[in-house]
Amino acid sequence: MADQREAILSRLVAVCGAVAGINAVDRNRLDVAGMLRPAVIILDGAETVGLPPAFDARGATVSHEQRMELRPTIIIAVRGDGGAEAGSLLTLYRNRVLAAILTDATLIASVSRNGGIRYEGCIVPEPDAEAKEYRIDLQIVFVYRFTLADLAP
Amino acid sequence: MTPGTLIARLDAAIAGYGQSVTLQRTAVDGATGGVTVAAEVTCPAKFRTFGPQDLGAGEVQDISVVISPTTLGTFGVPSRDDRIVIGGDPSNIEQIAPLYYGGQLVRVNLLCRG
């Protein structure tokens, strides 16, 4: 099997890039090239163990299977004029991006039957005075099975 | 010393070591978020790039810009998050410091990021 973490993150880029109205998507950057808007920036975020690995009953020192949680940050960046329209644009693209991610068959398949995809909320950072750039950060958790075999080069 | 003298000196200095940049004021489609350029002006400016935030080419960096009021025309003093295009790369104008002498605009300092 492929590295599930990479499979999920790569697929996220493709899914977000296909959302209607999104003009650019990039991964692990501070901004997209050309500052195109609306844009999505995906930060890989943290991968942590979801449940403490059970000790191998046979005494192995390495857990061959673990349940992992991947928490990428999905940033939607839009440009506004006065602020009011920016709020509705953030809502519009939050809805579109969330719907695309949570219904994508490839992403759902990548978390397998033992995992899942969980939307944990969003936050709109306080804008700077007179700013025209707005963003909303989505937090989505991907729970999936991690196996040593996935790490094979 | 008069405002005209200050502007003339700045124009001469920028003409010597400056470069052409484009200031853009954008408009946003409230339904789709699409961005268009509502007004723009191309003018000579002196700029210096510093504080790169990323080692990748074309990534976010801070840019200090000096512009003379001579060529701003009806565009006027740039405002926050107007864009400046330098060598084809757009940046956002984050800080604007217009300098006045005797009540007349003689210089505009900008801090841009993009």
PDB file of C-alpha atoms in Angstrom, chain A residues 7-141:
ATOM      1  CA  ALA A   7      -2.020   9.845  -0.372  1.00  0.00           C
ATOM      2  CA  ILE A   8      -4.465  11.911   1.671  1.00  0.00           C
ATOM      3  CA  LEU A   9      -2.500  15.147   1.393  1.00  0.00           C
ATOM      4  CA  SER A  10      -1.932  14.777  -2.336  1.00  0.00           C
ATOM      5  CA  ARG A  11      -5.575  14.021  -2.901  1.00  0.00           C
ATOM      6  CA  LEU A  12      -6.566  17.047  -0.838  1.00  0.00           C
ATOM      7  CA  VAL A  13      -4.676  19.281  -3.254  1.00  0.00           C
ATOM      8  CA  ALA A  14      -6.454  17.751  -6.215  1.00  0.00           C
ATOM      9  CA  VAL A  15      -9.886  17.928  -4.597  1.00  0.00           C
ATOM     10  CA  CYS A  16      -9.525  21.537  -3.491  1.00  0.00           C
ATOM     11  CA  GLY A  17      -8.138  22.545  -6.868  1.00  0.00           C
ATOM     12  CA  ALA A  18     -11.240  21.177  -8.560  1.00  0.00           C
ATOM     13  CA  VAL A  19     -13.671  23.211  -6.457  1.00  0.00           C
ATOM     14  CA  ALA A  20     -15.651  25.655  -8.602  1.00  0.00           C
ATOM     15  CA  GLY A  21     -14.305  29.191  -8.291  1.00  0.00           C
ATOM     16  CA  ILE A  22     -10.974  28.281  -6.698  1.00  0.00           C
ATOM     17  CA  ASN A  23      -8.284  29.816  -8.891  1.00  0.00           C
ATOM     18  CA  ALA A  24      -5.170  28.370  -7.272  1.00  0.00           C
ATOM     19  CA  VAL A  25      -4.144  25.724  -4.804  1.00  0.00           C
ATOM     20  CA  ASP A  26      -0.763  24.999  -3.278  1.00  0.00           C
ATOM     21  CA  ARG A  27       0.684  22.971  -0.468  1.00  0.00           C
ATOM     22  CA  ASN A  28       3.006  24.049   2.332  1.00  0.00           C
ATOM     23  CA  ARG A  29       3.441  27.594   1.029  1.00  0.00           C
ATOM     24  CA  LEU A  30       2.722  30.942   2.598  1.00  0.00           C
ATOM     25  CA  ASP A  31       0.754  31.986  -0.466  1.00  0.00           C
ATOM     26  CA  VAL A  32      -0.061  30.761  -3.936  1.00  0.00           C
ATOM     27  CA  ALA A  33       1.900  31.956  -6.946  1.00  0.00           C
ATOM     28  CA  GLY A  34       0.673  35.270  -8.316  1.00  0.00           C
ATOM     29  CA  MET A  35      -1.500  35.787  -5.213  1.00  0.00           C
ATOM     30  CA  LEU A  36      -4.500  34.500  -7.128  1.00  0.00           C
ATOM     31  CA  ARG A  37      -7.820  34.589  -5.285  1.00  0.00           C
ATOM     32  CA  PRO A  38      -9.871  32.713  -4.250  1.00  0.00           C
ATOM     33  CA  ALA A  39      -7.130  30.265  -3.318  1.00  0.00           C
ATOM     34  CA  VAL A  40      -6.577  27.252  -1.111  1.00  0.00           C
ATOM     35  CA  ILE A  41      -3.351  26.573   0.749  1.00  0.00           C
ATOM     36  CA  ILE A  42      -2.914  23.217   2.417  1.00  0.00           C
ATOM     37  CA  LEU A  43      -0.492  22.855   5.283  1.00  0.00           C
ATOM     38  CA  ASP A  44       0.415  19.259   6.056  1.00  0.00           C
ATOM     39  CA  GLY A  45      -0.039  19.763   9.786  1.00  0.00           C
ATOM     40  CA  ALA A  46       0.451  17.100  12.412  1.00  0.00           C
ATOM     41  CA  GLU A  47       0.191  13.369  12.233  1.00  0.00           C
ATOM     42  CA  THR A  48      -0.371  11.893  15.679  1.00  0.00           C
ATOM     43  CA  VAL A  49      -1.365   8.561  17.015  1.00  0.00           C
ATOM     44  CA  GLY A  50      -5.082   8.381  17.613  1.00  0.00           C
ATOM     45  CA  LEU A  51      -5.050   5.580  20.111  1.00  0.00           C
ATOM     46  CA  PRO A  52      -1.997   4.463  22.027  1.00  0.00           C
ATOM     47  CA  PRO A  53      -0.578   1.477  20.230  1.00  0.00           C
ATOM     48  CA  ALA A  54      -1.421  -1.760  21.918  1.00  0.00           C
ATOM     49  CA  PHE A  55       1.528  -3.758  23.064  1.00  0.00           C
ATOM     50  CA  ASP A  56       2.132  -6.609  20.795  1.00  0.00           C
ATOM     51  CA  ALA A  57       1.005  -9.700  22.587  1.00  0.00           C
ATOM     52  CA  ARG A  58       3.965 -11.517  21.152  1.00  0.00           C
ATOM     53  CA  GLY A  59       6.420  -9.064  22.669  1.00  0.00           C
ATOM     54  CA  ALA A  60       7.379  -7.119  19.565  1.00  0.00           C
ATOM     55  CA  THR A  61       8.960  -3.727  20.268  1.00  0.00           C
ATOM     56  CA  VAL A  62       7.443  -2.052  17.243  1.00  0.00           C
ATOM     57  CA  SER A  63       3.753  -1.526  16.641  1.00  0.00           C
ATOM     58  CA  HIS A  64       3.053  -2.856  13.201  1.00  0.00           C
ATOM     59  CA  GLU A  65      -0.348  -1.218  13.122  1.00  0.00           C
ATOM     60  CA  GLN A  66      -1.518   2.031  14.651  1.00  0.00           C
ATOM     61  CA  ARG A  67      -4.497   4.267  14.280  1.00  0.00           C
ATOM     62  CA  MET A  68      -3.288   7.679  13.207  1.00  0.00           C
ATOM     63  CA  GLU A  69      -4.862  11.100  13.032  1.00  0.00           C
ATOM     64  CA  LEU A  70      -3.730  13.528  10.355  1.00  0.00           C
ATOM     65  CA  ARG A  71      -4.655  17.176  10.945  1.00  0.00           C
ATOM     66  CA  PRO A  72      -3.863  19.301   7.921  1.00  0.00           C
ATOM     67  CA  THR A  73      -4.849  22.956   7.938  1.00  0.00           C
ATOM     68  CA  ILE A  74      -6.827  24.007   4.909  1.00  0.00           C
ATOM     69  CA  ILE A  75      -6.637  27.752   4.365  1.00  0.00           C
ATOM     70  CA  ILE A  76      -9.092  29.458   2.048  1.00  0.00           C
ATOM     71  CA  ALA A  77      -7.924  32.921   1.006  1.00  0.00           C
ATOM     72  CA  VAL A  78     -10.225  35.458  -0.596  1.00  0.00           C
ATOM     73  CA  ARG A  79     -10.002  39.129  -1.354  1.00  0.00           C
ATOM     74  CA  GLY A  80     -12.642  41.597  -0.305  1.00  0.00           C
ATOM     75  CA  ASP A  81     -13.457  45.229  -0.803  1.00  0.00           C
ATOM     76  CA  GLY A  82     -15.111  46.414   2.373  1.00  0.00           C
ATOM     77  CA  GLY A  83     -15.366  43.292   4.461  1.00  0.00           C
ATOM     78  CA  ALA A  84     -19.048  42.369   4.233  1.00  0.00           C
ATOM     79  CA  GLU A  85     -18.691  40.531   0.946  1.00  0.00           C
ATOM     80  CA  ALA A  86     -15.570  38.796   2.249  1.00  0.00           C
ATOM     81  CA  GLY A  87     -17.613  37.090   4.953  1.00  0.00           C
ATOM     82  CA  SER A  88     -20.085  35.664   2.483  1.00  0.00           C
ATOM     83  CA  LEU A  89     -17.270  34.608   0.168  1.00  0.00           C
ATOM     84  CA  LEU A  90     -15.529  32.790   3.005  1.00  0.00           C
ATOM     85  CA  THR A  91     -18.783  31.003   3.801  1.00  0.00           C
ATOM     86  CA  LEU A  92     -19.367  30.148   0.147  1.00  0.00           C
ATOM     87  CA  TYR A  93     -15.943  28.558  -0.307  1.00  0.00           C
ATOM     88  CA  ARG A  94     -15.957  26.940   3.131  1.00  0.00           C
ATOM     89  CA  ASN A  95     -19.110  25.130   2.083  1.00  0.00           C
ATOM     90  CA  ARG A  96     -17.781  24.161  -1.326  1.00  0.00           C
ATOM     91  CA  VAL A  97     -14.405  22.954  -0.085  1.00  0.00           C
ATOM     92  CA  LEU A  98     -15.891  21.033   2.832  1.00  0.00           C
ATOM     93  CA  ALA A  99     -18.469  19.362   0.632  1.00  0.00           C
ATOM     94  CA  ALA A 100     -15.802  18.397  -1.877  1.00  0.00           C
ATOM     95  CA  ILE A 101     -13.537  16.877   0.761  1.00  0.00           C
ATOM     96  CA  LEU A 102     -16.169  15.109   2.825  1.00  0.00           C
ATOM     97  CA  THR A 103     -17.777  13.472  -0.186  1.00  0.00           C
ATOM     98  CA  ASP A 104     -14.683  12.575  -2.178  1.00  0.00           C
ATOM     99  CA  ALA A 105     -14.698   8.854  -2.774  1.00  0.00           C
ATOM    100  CA  THR A 106     -10.897   8.604  -2.982  1.00  0.00           C
ATOM    101  CA  LEU A 107     -10.386  10.336   0.347  1.00  0.00           C
ATOM    102  CA  ILE A 108     -13.068   8.233   1.962  1.00  0.00           C
ATOM    103  CA  ALA A 109     -11.454   5.096   0.621  1.00  0.00           C
ATOM    104  CA  SER A 110      -8.026   6.192   1.840  1.00  0.00           C
ATOM    105  CA  VAL A 111      -9.134   6.235   5.468  1.00  0.00           C
ATOM    106  CA  SER A 112     -10.512   2.708   5.177  1.00  0.00           C
ATOM    107  CA  ARG A 113     -13.360   1.232   7.167  1.00  0.00           C
ATOM    108  CA  ASN A 114     -11.501   1.613  10.449  1.00  0.00           C
ATOM    109  CA  GLY A 115     -10.901   5.325  10.007  1.00  0.00           C
ATOM    110  CA  GLY A 116     -12.910   8.323   9.029  1.00  0.00           C
ATOM    111  CA  ILE A 117     -12.942  11.986   8.107  1.00  0.00           C
ATOM    112  CA  ARG A 118     -14.059  14.454  10.748  1.00  0.00           C
ATOM    113  CA  TYR A 119     -14.650  18.164  10.346  1.00  0.00           C
ATOM    114  CA  GLU A 120     -13.570  19.873  13.560  1.00  0.00           C
ATOM    115  CA  GLY A 121     -14.466  23.452  12.758  1.00  0.00           C
ATOM    116  CA  CYS A 122     -13.003  26.586  11.332  1.00  0.00           C
ATOM    117  CA  ILE A 123     -11.635  29.924  12.395  1.00  0.00           C
ATOM    118  CA  VAL A 124     -11.397  33.295  10.679  1.00  0.00           C
ATOM    119  CA  PRO A 125      -8.292  35.097  11.923  1.00  0.00           C
ATOM    120  CA  GLU A 126      -8.770  38.721  12.905  1.00  0.00           C
ATOM    121  CA  PRO A 127      -8.016  40.850   9.842  1.00  0.00           C
ATOM    122  CA  ASP A 128      -5.580  43.715   9.875  1.00  0.00           C
ATOM    123  CA  ALA A 129      -6.928  47.241   9.769  1.00  0.00           C
ATOM    124  CA  GLU A 130      -8.101  48.274   6.312  1.00  0.00           C
ATOM    125  CA  ALA A 131      -7.013  44.926   4.935  1.00  0.00           C
ATOM    126  CA  LYS A 132      -8.587  43.396   1.850  1.00  0.00           C
ATOM    127  CA  GLU A 133      -7.167  39.943   2.317  1.00  0.00           C
ATOM    128  CA  TYR A 134      -9.278  37.480   4.282  1.00  0.00           C
ATOM    129  CA  ARG A 135      -8.875  33.831   5.139  1.00  0.00           C
ATOM    130  CA  ILE A 136     -10.632  31.008   6.875  1.00  0.00           C
ATOM    131  CA  ASP A 137      -8.792  28.028   8.323  1.00  0.00           C
ATOM    132  CA  LEU A 138     -10.555  24.676   8.210  1.00  0.00           C
ATOM    133  CA  GLN A 139      -9.601  21.869  10.539  1.00  0.00           C
ATOM    134  CA  ILE A 140     -10.311  18.396   9.266  1.00  0.00           C
ATOM    135  CA  VAL A 141      -9.080  15.216  10.854  1.00  0.00           C
TER     136      VAL A 141
END
